[in-house]
Amino acid sequence: MQGKHILLGVTGGIAAYKAADLARRLIERGAQVQVVMTAAARKFVTPTTFQALTGRAVRTSLWDAAAEAAMGHIELARWAELVVIAPASADFIARLAHGLAEDLLSTLCVATSAPIAVAPAMNQLMWRNAATQTNVELLRSRGVQVLGPGIGGQACGEYGAGRMLESLELVDAIAPLLSVAGPLKGRRVLITAGPTRECIDPVRFVSNRSSGKMGFAVAQAMQEAGADVVLVTGPVCLPTPMGVQRVDVESCEQMYAAVQRALPGTAIFIGTAAVADYRPISCAEQKIKKRNDKLNLELTRTPDILAQVSAGARRPFVVGFAAETEALEQHAREKLLAKNLDLIAANEVGHTKAFDCDQNALLLLWRGGRMELGPTSKRELGRQLTRVIIERYEQRERDARVASSGAQGEAHTGAESSRAQPR
Ligand code: PMT
């Protein structure tokens, strides 16, 4: 979102107070936020709040001569790279659906070529009302993004759909709408995430504590960087990041097959999954009975997905993860070399570290380089890791171009000298 121009429209509703936090979160992510408030919104929150948060005078009227002289409403409509209406009242949604342009915000929506997103917020009956639903469908059919609403208790004491999404949920939903021209536009990124489950019998499996949070955070950050992201995930309880293509699998064999299917055309592969290294030699057809005091489970190696991708003839840029309980750097470096990776992200695991938590820290290693990231949230780590991967990936592309132009030059010189010899 760095430097992106977001026009935040605030309409009348009790959720208008949440828009202040949304403005703050967008600013934190580096966006430039211009707030436009309707008259009804100003009955709930004052423009001063938004001005203090965004550092910009809030626009409220089409007829404010001084503001129009500084940046006319048509200029403002052109300035916006994204228009977000949060909260979007039932009344505003109706006006937007019918192209009315009777105040500054509705006029801007009609006059802009930027994408528009609305975050509905209203009483649950107003949301379910047939007119509202028709208007929402009309907006969707025209490409307006409808973010939410959430379901839950309402300010009026009722329960149902109509709550405005929380500001962090909105930021996550908005980011992909701005990423169309990101540095990875047109590039496919294939990511594995979560644990695998290796079947013992119809009701039991061997698995691990991976929640998928790290992999999903990387997938979201890569999507925000403009990539076409395919996320192959083991069983996790996480929502799919917006704009990401998700493939659900269970075992290592299934993950391996899904990766092989998605691999052609992939520019970057990232293995964040905690893939089982061993699986039971066979999966019992019936539930195993407890007949003896001891039960031996014979295990066999699973295919190493990461190593196979890296060994391919037309390999992508390959990023592995290393989960270590000791000698982090040494073991990670060994994996970097043994699996011929372009980059490895190593994390200390166990004792409540890395697995199934929201925070993490990564040690990045590549041939000739080293960098530490965090500790911080997995969302932030995903973004920081993405920036490093893009830098390293672009460097590899540049090196490949130089090497191929050098090889062509040599071939050219070689051809000249072989022609020259007979003379
Ligand atoms: O999911 P979370 O709860 O957010 O936790 C995140 C995490 C700790 C799982 C993640 O940050 C992480 O470390 N993922 C890699 C876990 C792992 O399996 O590490 P490893 O050192 O055993 O494997 C090395 C690499 O080989 C990994 O990229 C792994 O995906 C890959 N591998 C391993 C075995 C196998 N059969 N196939 C593989 O592709």
CSV table of C-alpha atoms and ligand atoms in Angstrom, one decimal:
chain,number,residue,atom,x,y,z
A,1,MET,CA,0.0,0.0,0.0
A,2,GLN,CA,3.1,2.2,0.2
A,3,GLY,CA,2.2,5.6,-1.3
A,4,LYS,CA,-1.2,4.4,-2.7
A,5,HIS,CA,-3.9,7.0,-2.8
A,6,ILE,CA,-7.0,5.8,-1.0
A,7,LEU,CA,-10.2,7.8,-0.8
A,8,LEU,CA,-12.0,6.7,2.4
A,9,GLY,CA,-15.7,7.6,2.2
A,10,VAL,CA,-17.5,7.7,5.6
A,11,THR,CA,-21.3,7.5,5.6
A,12,GLY,CA,-23.8,7.8,8.4
A,13,GLY,CA,-23.9,5.0,10.8
A,14,ILE,CA,-22.7,4.1,14.3
A,15,ALA,CA,-19.8,2.1,12.7
A,16,ALA,CA,-18.4,5.5,11.5
A,17,TYR,CA,-16.3,5.4,14.7
A,18,LYS,CA,-14.6,2.2,13.4
A,19,ALA,CA,-13.6,4.1,10.2
A,20,ALA,CA,-11.2,6.2,12.3
A,21,ASP,CA,-9.2,3.0,13.2
A,22,LEU,CA,-9.4,1.9,9.6
A,23,ALA,CA,-7.8,5.2,8.5
A,24,ARG,CA,-5.1,4.7,11.0
A,25,ARG,CA,-4.3,1.2,9.8
A,26,LEU,CA,-4.2,2.3,6.2
A,27,ILE,CA,-1.8,5.1,7.1
A,28,GLU,CA,0.4,2.6,9.1
A,29,ARG,CA,0.6,0.5,5.9
A,30,GLY,CA,2.0,3.5,4.0
A,31,ALA,CA,-1.2,4.6,2.1
A,32,GLN,CA,-2.1,8.2,1.6
A,33,VAL,CA,-5.7,8.6,2.9
A,34,GLN,CA,-8.1,11.3,2.0
A,35,VAL,CA,-11.3,11.2,4.0
A,36,VAL,CA,-14.6,12.4,2.6
A,37,MET,CA,-17.6,12.4,5.0
A,38,THR,CA,-21.3,12.7,4.2
A,39,ALA,CA,-23.5,15.0,6.3
A,40,ALA,CA,-24.9,12.0,8.1
A,41,ALA,CA,-21.5,10.7,9.0
A,42,ARG,CA,-20.7,14.0,10.7
A,43,LYS,CA,-23.6,13.3,13.1
A,44,PHE,CA,-21.6,10.4,14.5
A,45,VAL,CA,-17.9,11.4,14.3
A,46,THR,CA,-16.2,14.8,13.7
A,47,PRO,CA,-13.9,15.5,10.8
A,48,THR,CA,-11.3,16.6,13.3
A,49,THR,CA,-10.7,13.0,14.3
A,50,PHE,CA,-9.9,12.0,10.7
A,51,GLN,CA,-7.9,15.1,10.0
A,52,ALA,CA,-5.7,14.3,13.1
A,53,LEU,CA,-5.2,10.7,11.9
A,54,THR,CA,-4.6,11.4,8.2
A,55,GLY,CA,-2.9,14.8,8.3
A,56,ARG,CA,-5.3,15.9,5.6
A,57,ALA,CA,-8.3,18.2,5.8
A,58,VAL,CA,-11.4,16.2,5.5
A,59,ARG,CA,-13.6,16.9,2.5
A,60,THR,CA,-17.3,17.3,3.3
A,61,SER,CA,-19.0,19.4,0.6
A,62,LEU,CA,-19.2,19.9,-3.1
A,63,TRP,CA,-19.8,23.6,-2.4
A,64,ASP,CA,-16.7,24.3,-0.3
A,65,ALA,CA,-15.0,27.0,-2.5
A,66,ALA,CA,-11.6,26.9,-0.7
A,67,ALA,CA,-11.3,23.1,-0.8
A,68,GLU,CA,-12.5,23.0,-4.5
A,69,ALA,CA,-9.9,25.6,-5.4
A,70,ALA,CA,-7.1,23.5,-3.8
A,71,MET,CA,-8.2,20.2,-5.4
A,72,GLY,CA,-11.5,20.2,-7.3
A,73,HIS,CA,-13.8,17.1,-7.0
A,74,ILE,CA,-12.9,15.8,-10.4
A,75,GLU,CA,-9.2,16.1,-9.6
A,76,LEU,CA,-9.9,14.2,-6.3
A,77,ALA,CA,-11.8,11.5,-8.2
A,78,ARG,CA,-8.7,11.2,-10.5
A,79,TRP,CA,-6.3,11.2,-7.5
A,80,ALA,CA,-7.9,8.2,-6.0
A,81,GLU,CA,-6.4,4.8,-6.8
A,82,LEU,CA,-9.1,3.1,-4.7
A,83,VAL,CA,-12.3,4.3,-3.2
A,84,VAL,CA,-13.4,2.6,0.0
A,85,ILE,CA,-16.7,3.4,1.6
A,86,ALA,CA,-16.7,2.3,5.2
A,87,PRO,CA,-19.2,2.2,6.7
A,88,ALA,CA,-21.5,2.1,3.7
A,89,SER,CA,-25.1,2.7,4.9
A,90,ALA,CA,-28.1,1.2,3.2
A,91,ASP,CA,-29.0,4.7,1.9
A,92,PHE,CA,-25.5,5.2,0.4
A,93,ILE,CA,-25.5,1.8,-1.2
A,94,ALA,CA,-28.9,2.6,-2.8
A,95,ARG,CA,-27.6,5.9,-4.1
A,96,LEU,CA,-24.4,4.3,-5.4
A,97,ALA,CA,-26.4,1.6,-7.2
A,98,HIS,CA,-28.5,4.2,-8.9
A,99,GLY,CA,-25.7,6.6,-9.9
A,100,LEU,CA,-27.0,9.6,-7.8
A,101,ALA,CA,-24.5,12.4,-7.5
A,102,GLU,CA,-26.1,14.8,-5.0
A,103,ASP,CA,-23.3,15.3,-2.5
A,104,LEU,CA,-19.5,15.2,-2.7
A,105,LEU,CA,-19.0,11.5,-1.9
A,106,SER,CA,-21.6,10.2,-4.3
A,107,THR,CA,-20.3,12.5,-7.0
A,108,LEU,CA,-16.8,11.3,-6.5
A,109,CYS,CA,-18.0,7.7,-6.9
A,110,VAL,CA,-19.7,8.5,-10.2
A,111,ALA,CA,-16.7,10.5,-11.4
A,112,THR,CA,-13.8,8.1,-10.6
A,113,SER,CA,-12.3,5.4,-12.7
A,114,ALA,CA,-10.7,3.8,-9.6
A,115,PRO,CA,-12.1,0.5,-8.2
A,116,ILE,CA,-14.7,1.0,-5.5
A,117,ALA,CA,-15.1,-1.2,-2.4
A,118,VAL,CA,-18.0,-0.9,0.1
A,119,ALA,CA,-18.1,-2.2,3.7
A,120,PRO,CA,-21.8,-2.4,4.5
A,121,ALA,CA,-22.9,-1.6,8.1
A,122,MET,CA,-26.5,-1.5,9.1
A,123,ASN,CA,-29.2,-3.2,11.1
A,124,GLN,CA,-29.7,-6.8,10.1
A,125,LEU,CA,-33.2,-6.3,8.8
A,126,MET,CA,-32.0,-3.4,6.7
A,127,TRP,CA,-29.3,-5.6,5.3
A,128,ARG,CA,-31.8,-8.5,4.5
A,129,ASN,CA,-34.2,-6.0,3.0
A,130,ALA,CA,-34.9,-7.0,-0.7
A,131,ALA,CA,-34.1,-3.5,-2.0
A,132,THR,CA,-30.8,-3.5,-0.2
A,133,GLN,CA,-29.9,-7.0,-1.5
A,134,THR,CA,-30.9,-6.0,-5.1
A,135,ASN,CA,-28.7,-2.9,-4.8
A,136,VAL,CA,-25.8,-4.9,-3.5
A,137,GLU,CA,-26.2,-7.4,-6.4
A,138,LEU,CA,-26.3,-4.5,-8.9
A,139,LEU,CA,-23.1,-3.1,-7.4
A,140,ARG,CA,-21.4,-6.5,-7.5
A,141,SER,CA,-22.4,-7.1,-11.1
A,142,ARG,CA,-20.6,-3.8,-11.9
A,143,GLY,CA,-17.4,-4.8,-10.2
A,144,VAL,CA,-17.9,-3.0,-6.9
A,145,GLN,CA,-16.2,-5.1,-4.2
A,146,VAL,CA,-18.6,-5.8,-1.3
A,147,LEU,CA,-16.5,-6.4,1.9
A,148,GLY,CA,-18.6,-8.1,4.5
A,149,PRO,CA,-20.8,-7.5,6.4
A,150,GLY,CA,-19.9,-9.5,9.4
A,151,ILE,CA,-22.4,-11.4,11.6
A,152,GLY,CA,-22.8,-10.7,15.3
A,153,GLY,CA,-24.4,-8.5,18.0
A,154,GLN,CA,-25.4,-5.1,16.7
A,155,ALA,CA,-25.4,-1.7,18.4
A,156,CYS,CA,-29.2,-1.7,18.3
A,157,GLY,CA,-29.2,-4.9,20.4
A,158,GLU,CA,-30.2,-7.2,17.6
A,159,TYR,CA,-28.1,-10.1,16.2
A,160,GLY,CA,-27.4,-10.9,12.6
A,161,ALA,CA,-25.5,-9.9,9.4
A,162,GLY,CA,-24.8,-6.2,9.1
A,163,ARG,CA,-21.8,-5.5,11.3
A,164,MET,CA,-19.0,-3.6,9.5
A,165,LEU,CA,-15.9,-5.8,9.3
A,166,GLU,CA,-13.1,-5.0,11.7
A,167,SER,CA,-10.5,-2.6,10.4
A,168,LEU,CA,-7.7,-5.2,10.1
A,169,GLU,CA,-10.0,-7.5,8.2
A,170,LEU,CA,-10.8,-4.6,5.9
A,171,VAL,CA,-7.1,-3.7,5.4
A,172,ASP,CA,-6.4,-7.3,4.4
A,173,ALA,CA,-9.4,-7.3,2.0
A,174,ILE,CA,-8.4,-3.9,0.5
A,175,ALA,CA,-4.7,-4.7,-0.1
A,176,PRO,CA,-5.2,-7.1,-3.0
A,177,LEU,CA,-7.4,-4.4,-4.8
A,178,LEU,CA,-4.3,-2.2,-4.9
A,179,SER,CA,-1.8,-4.8,-6.0
A,180,VAL,CA,-2.6,-5.1,-9.7
A,181,ALA,CA,0.6,-3.4,-10.6
A,182,GLY,CA,2.8,-5.0,-8.0
A,183,PRO,CA,6.4,-6.2,-8.8
A,184,LEU,CA,5.3,-9.8,-9.2
A,185,LYS,CA,2.4,-9.0,-11.6
A,186,GLY,CA,2.1,-11.9,-14.1
A,187,ARG,CA,4.3,-14.2,-12.1
A,188,ARG,CA,3.0,-17.4,-10.5
A,189,VAL,CA,4.0,-18.2,-7.0
A,190,LEU,CA,3.4,-21.7,-5.6
A,191,ILE,CA,3.3,-22.1,-1.9
A,192,THR,CA,2.9,-25.1,0.4
A,193,ALA,CA,1.5,-24.5,3.9
A,194,GLY,CA,0.2,-26.3,7.0
A,195,PRO,CA,0.8,-29.8,8.2
A,196,THR,CA,0.3,-33.1,6.4
A,197,ARG,CA,-1.7,-36.0,7.9
A,198,GLU,CA,-0.3,-39.5,7.3
A,199,CYS,CA,-3.0,-42.2,7.7
A,200,ILE,CA,-2.6,-44.9,10.3
A,201,ASP,CA,-6.1,-46.3,10.1
A,202,PRO,CA,-9.5,-44.7,9.1
A,203,VAL,CA,-9.6,-42.5,12.3
A,204,ARG,CA,-5.9,-41.9,13.2
A,205,PHE,CA,-3.0,-40.2,11.6
A,206,VAL,CA,0.6,-38.9,12.2
A,207,SER,CA,0.8,-35.2,12.0
A,208,ASN,CA,2.4,-32.1,13.6
A,209,ARG,CA,1.4,-28.8,15.2
A,210,SER,CA,1.6,-26.5,12.1
A,211,SER,CA,-1.4,-24.1,11.9
A,212,GLY,CA,-0.7,-22.9,8.4
A,213,LYS,CA,-0.4,-19.3,9.7
A,214,MET,CA,3.1,-18.7,8.4
A,215,GLY,CA,2.3,-20.1,4.9
A,216,PHE,CA,-1.0,-18.2,4.6
A,217,ALA,CA,0.8,-14.9,5.6
A,218,VAL,CA,3.4,-15.5,2.9
A,219,ALA,CA,0.6,-16.3,0.4
A,220,GLN,CA,-1.2,-13.1,1.3
A,221,ALA,CA,1.9,-10.9,1.0
A,222,MET,CA,2.9,-12.5,-2.3
A,223,GLN,CA,-0.7,-11.8,-3.6
A,224,GLU,CA,-0.4,-8.2,-2.4
A,225,ALA,CA,2.9,-8.0,-4.4
A,226,GLY,CA,0.8,-8.8,-7.5
A,227,ALA,CA,1.6,-12.5,-7.9
A,228,ASP,CA,-0.9,-15.2,-9.1
A,229,VAL,CA,-0.7,-17.3,-5.9
A,230,VAL,CA,-1.5,-21.0,-5.7
A,231,LEU,CA,-1.6,-22.2,-2.1
A,232,VAL,CA,-1.4,-25.9,-1.6
A,233,THR,CA,-2.4,-26.5,2.0
A,234,GLY,CA,-2.7,-29.3,4.5
A,235,PRO,CA,-5.7,-29.4,6.9
A,236,VAL,CA,-5.9,-26.0,8.6
A,237,CYS,CA,-8.7,-23.8,10.0
A,238,LEU,CA,-7.8,-20.6,8.2
A,239,PRO,CA,-9.8,-18.5,5.7
A,240,THR,CA,-8.3,-18.3,2.2
A,241,PRO,CA,-6.5,-14.9,1.6
A,242,MET,CA,-8.4,-12.9,-1.0
A,243,GLY,CA,-7.4,-13.5,-4.5
A,244,VAL,CA,-5.4,-16.6,-3.7
A,245,GLN,CA,-6.1,-20.0,-5.4
A,246,ARG,CA,-6.3,-22.6,-2.7
A,247,VAL,CA,-5.8,-26.4,-3.1
A,248,ASP,CA,-6.7,-28.5,-0.1
A,249,VAL,CA,-4.8,-31.7,0.5
A,250,GLU,CA,-4.2,-34.1,3.4
A,251,SER,CA,-1.1,-36.3,3.0
A,252,CYS,CA,2.4,-35.7,1.7
A,253,GLU,CA,1.6,-37.8,-1.4
A,254,GLN,CA,-1.4,-35.6,-2.2
A,255,MET,CA,0.6,-32.4,-1.6
A,256,TYR,CA,3.4,-33.7,-3.8
A,257,ALA,CA,0.9,-34.5,-6.6
A,258,ALA,CA,-0.8,-31.0,-6.3
A,259,VAL,CA,2.5,-29.3,-6.4
A,260,GLN,CA,3.6,-31.2,-9.5
A,261,ARG,CA,0.3,-30.3,-11.2
A,262,ALA,CA,0.7,-26.6,-10.4
A,263,LEU,CA,4.4,-26.4,-11.1
A,264,PRO,CA,4.6,-25.7,-14.8
A,265,GLY,CA,4.9,-21.9,-15.3
A,266,THR,CA,5.7,-21.2,-11.7
A,267,ALA,CA,8.3,-18.5,-11.1
A,268,ILE,CA,8.8,-18.9,-7.4
A,269,PHE,CA,8.2,-21.9,-5.2
A,270,ILE,CA,8.0,-21.5,-1.4
A,271,GLY,CA,7.8,-24.6,0.9
A,272,THR,CA,6.4,-23.4,4.3
A,273,ALA,CA,4.6,-26.6,4.9
A,274,ALA,CA,5.5,-28.9,7.8
A,275,VAL,CA,5.5,-32.0,5.6
A,276,ALA,CA,5.8,-35.3,7.4
A,277,ASP,CA,9.2,-36.9,6.7
A,278,TYR,CA,7.8,-40.4,7.3
A,279,ARG,CA,4.4,-42.0,6.9
A,280,PRO,CA,3.1,-45.4,8.2
A,281,ILE,CA,4.1,-48.1,5.7
A,282,SER,CA,0.4,-48.9,5.1
A,283,CYS,CA,-2.9,-47.5,6.2
A,284,ALA,CA,-5.0,-50.1,8.0
A,285,GLU,CA,-8.4,-50.6,6.4
A,286,GLN,CA,-10.2,-51.0,9.8
A,287,LYS,CA,-9.7,-49.2,13.1
A,288,ILE,CA,-6.7,-50.8,14.8
A,289,LYS,CA,-7.8,-52.7,18.0
A,290,LYS,CA,-6.0,-52.3,21.3
A,291,ARG,CA,-5.1,-56.0,21.7
A,292,ASN,CA,-1.5,-55.7,23.0
A,293,ASP,CA,0.4,-53.5,25.5
A,294,LYS,CA,2.7,-52.4,22.7
A,295,LEU,CA,2.1,-51.5,19.1
A,296,ASN,CA,4.9,-50.9,16.6
A,297,LEU,CA,4.2,-48.5,13.8
A,298,GLU,CA,6.5,-49.0,10.9
A,299,LEU,CA,7.3,-45.8,9.0
A,300,THR,CA,8.7,-45.2,5.6
A,301,ARG,CA,10.1,-42.0,4.0
A,302,THR,CA,7.8,-39.6,2.1
A,303,PRO,CA,8.9,-37.8,-1.1
A,304,ASP,CA,10.7,-34.6,-0.4
A,305,ILE,CA,8.6,-32.1,-2.3
A,306,LEU,CA,11.0,-29.2,-1.9
A,307,ALA,CA,14.0,-31.2,-3.1
A,308,GLN,CA,12.1,-32.6,-6.1
A,309,VAL,CA,11.0,-29.1,-7.2
A,310,SER,CA,14.6,-27.9,-6.8
A,311,ALA,CA,16.0,-30.8,-8.8
A,312,GLY,CA,13.6,-30.2,-11.8
A,313,ALA,CA,15.1,-29.2,-15.2
A,314,ARG,CA,13.2,-25.9,-15.5
A,315,ARG,CA,13.2,-25.1,-11.8
A,316,PRO,CA,11.6,-22.0,-10.4
A,317,PHE,CA,13.3,-19.8,-7.8
A,318,VAL,CA,13.1,-22.1,-4.8
A,319,VAL,CA,12.7,-21.1,-1.2
A,320,GLY,CA,12.7,-23.6,1.6
A,321,PHE,CA,11.9,-23.3,5.3
A,322,ALA,CA,13.9,-25.0,8.1
A,323,ALA,CA,12.3,-25.9,11.4
A,324,GLU,CA,15.0,-26.6,13.9
A,325,THR,CA,15.2,-27.1,17.7
A,326,GLU,CA,19.0,-26.7,17.9
A,327,ALA,CA,22.0,-25.4,15.8
A,328,LEU,CA,19.6,-23.3,13.7
A,329,GLU,CA,22.1,-21.8,11.3
A,330,GLN,CA,24.2,-24.9,10.8
A,331,HIS,CA,21.3,-27.1,10.0
A,332,ALA,CA,19.6,-24.5,7.8
A,333,ARG,CA,22.8,-24.0,5.8
A,334,GLU,CA,23.1,-27.8,5.3
A,335,LYS,CA,19.5,-27.8,3.9
A,336,LEU,CA,20.2,-24.8,1.7
A,337,LEU,CA,23.1,-26.7,0.1
A,338,ALA,CA,21.7,-30.3,0.2
A,339,LYS,CA,18.5,-29.2,-1.5
A,340,ASN,CA,20.2,-26.7,-3.8
A,341,LEU,CA,17.8,-23.9,-2.7
A,342,ASP,CA,18.0,-20.2,-3.7
A,343,LEU,CA,17.0,-19.1,-0.2
A,344,ILE,CA,16.1,-20.7,3.1
A,345,ALA,CA,14.1,-19.2,6.0
A,346,ALA,CA,15.0,-20.9,9.2
A,347,ASN,CA,13.0,-20.7,12.4
A,348,GLU,CA,13.5,-22.1,15.9
A,349,VAL,CA,10.7,-24.4,16.8
A,350,GLY,CA,9.4,-26.2,19.8
A,351,HIS,CA,8.7,-25.0,23.3
A,352,THR,CA,5.8,-22.7,22.0
A,353,LYS,CA,8.0,-21.3,19.3
A,354,ALA,CA,7.0,-20.8,15.7
A,355,PHE,CA,4.4,-23.6,15.4
A,356,ASP,CA,0.7,-22.6,16.0
A,357,CYS,CA,1.3,-19.1,17.2
A,358,ASP,CA,1.0,-15.6,15.8
A,359,GLN,CA,4.6,-14.4,16.2
A,360,ASN,CA,7.8,-15.8,14.7
A,361,ALA,CA,11.4,-14.8,13.8
A,362,LEU,CA,13.3,-16.0,10.7
A,363,LEU,CA,16.9,-16.3,9.8
A,364,LEU,CA,17.3,-16.0,6.0
A,365,LEU,CA,20.3,-17.6,4.3
A,366,TRP,CA,21.3,-17.7,0.7
A,367,ARG,CA,24.7,-18.3,-1.0
A,368,GLY,CA,26.7,-15.3,0.1
A,369,GLY,CA,24.0,-13.7,2.3
A,370,ARG,CA,22.3,-13.7,5.6
A,371,MET,CA,19.6,-11.6,7.2
A,372,GLU,CA,17.5,-11.8,10.4
A,373,LEU,CA,13.8,-10.9,10.4
A,374,GLY,CA,11.6,-10.4,13.5
A,375,PRO,CA,10.5,-11.4,16.0
A,376,THR,CA,7.2,-9.9,14.8
A,377,SER,CA,3.8,-11.0,13.7
A,378,LYS,CA,3.6,-13.7,11.0
A,379,ARG,CA,1.6,-11.2,8.8
A,380,GLU,CA,4.5,-8.7,9.0
A,381,LEU,CA,7.1,-11.4,8.6
A,382,GLY,CA,5.3,-12.6,5.5
A,383,ARG,CA,5.6,-9.1,4.0
A,384,GLN,CA,9.3,-8.7,5.0
A,385,LEU,CA,10.2,-12.2,3.6
A,386,THR,CA,8.3,-11.3,0.4
A,387,ARG,CA,10.4,-8.2,-0.1
A,388,VAL,CA,13.6,-10.2,0.3
A,389,ILE,CA,12.4,-13.0,-2.0
A,390,ILE,CA,11.5,-10.4,-4.7
A,391,GLU,CA,15.0,-8.8,-4.4
A,392,ARG,CA,16.8,-12.2,-4.6
A,393,TYR,CA,14.5,-13.4,-7.5
A,394,GLU,CA,15.1,-10.2,-9.5
A,395,GLN,CA,18.9,-10.5,-8.9
A,396,ARG,CA,18.8,-14.1,-10.2
A,397,GLU,CA,16.9,-12.9,-13.3
A,398,ARG,CA,19.5,-10.2,-13.9
A,399,ASP,CA,22.4,-12.6,-13.4
A,400,ALA,CA,20.8,-15.1,-15.9
A,401,ARG,CA,20.4,-12.3,-18.5
A,402,VAL,CA,24.0,-11.3,-18.1
A,403,ALA,CA,25.2,-14.9,-18.3
A,404,SER,CA,23.1,-15.6,-21.4
A,405,SER,CA,24.3,-12.4,-23.2
A,406,GLY,CA,27.9,-13.3,-22.3
A,407,ALA,CA,27.4,-16.8,-23.7
A,408,GLN,CA,25.9,-15.3,-26.9
A,409,GLY,CA,28.9,-13.0,-27.1
A,410,GLU,CA,31.3,-15.9,-26.8
A,411,ALA,CA,29.5,-17.9,-29.4
A,412,HIS,CA,29.6,-14.9,-31.7
A,413,THR,CA,33.4,-14.5,-31.2
A,414,GLY,CA,33.9,-18.2,-31.6
A,415,ALA,CA,32.0,-18.2,-34.9
A,416,GLU,CA,34.1,-15.3,-36.2
A,417,SER,CA,37.4,-17.0,-35.2
A,418,SER,CA,36.4,-20.3,-36.8
A,419,ARG,CA,35.5,-18.4,-40.0
A,420,ALA,CA,38.8,-16.6,-39.7
A,421,GLN,CA,41.0,-19.6,-39.5
A,422,PRO,CA,40.7,-20.9,-43.1
A,423,ARG,CA,42.0,-17.6,-44.4
B,1,PMT,O1,2.1,-23.3,10.3
B,1,PMT,P1,2.6,-22.5,11.5
B,1,PMT,O2,1.9,-22.9,12.8
B,1,PMT,O3,2.4,-21.0,11.2
B,1,PMT,O4,4.1,-22.8,11.7
B,1,PMT,C1,5.0,-22.4,10.7
B,1,PMT,C2,6.2,-23.4,10.6
B,1,PMT,C3,7.0,-23.5,11.8
B,1,PMT,C4,5.6,-24.8,10.2
B,1,PMT,C5,7.0,-22.9,9.4
B,1,PMT,O5,7.6,-21.6,9.7
B,1,PMT,C6,8.2,-23.8,9.0
B,1,PMT,O6,9.2,-23.9,9.6
B,1,PMT,N1,7.9,-24.7,8.0
B,1,PMT,C7,8.8,-25.8,7.6
B,1,PMT,C8,8.6,-27.0,8.5
B,1,PMT,C9,9.5,-28.2,8.1
B,1,PMT,O7,8.9,-29.2,7.7
B,1,PMT,O8,10.7,-27.9,8.2
B,1,PMT,P2,11.9,-29.1,7.8
B,1,PMT,O9,13.2,-28.4,8.3
B,1,PMT,O10,11.5,-30.4,8.4
B,1,PMT,O11,11.8,-29.2,6.2
B,1,PMT,C10,12.7,-28.4,5.4
B,1,PMT,C11,11.9,-28.0,4.1
B,1,PMT,O12,11.6,-29.2,3.4
B,1,PMT,C12,10.6,-27.3,4.3
B,1,PMT,O13,10.6,-26.2,3.4
B,1,PMT,C13,9.6,-28.3,4.1
B,1,PMT,O14,8.4,-27.8,3.5
B,1,PMT,C14,10.3,-29.2,3.0
B,1,PMT,N2,9.8,-30.6,3.0
B,1,PMT,C15,10.1,-31.4,4.0
B,1,PMT,C16,9.8,-32.8,3.9
B,1,PMT,C17,9.1,-33.3,2.8
B,1,PMT,N3,8.7,-34.5,2.7
B,1,PMT,N4,8.8,-32.4,1.8
B,1,PMT,C18,9.2,-31.1,1.9
B,1,PMT,O15,8.9,-30.3,0.9
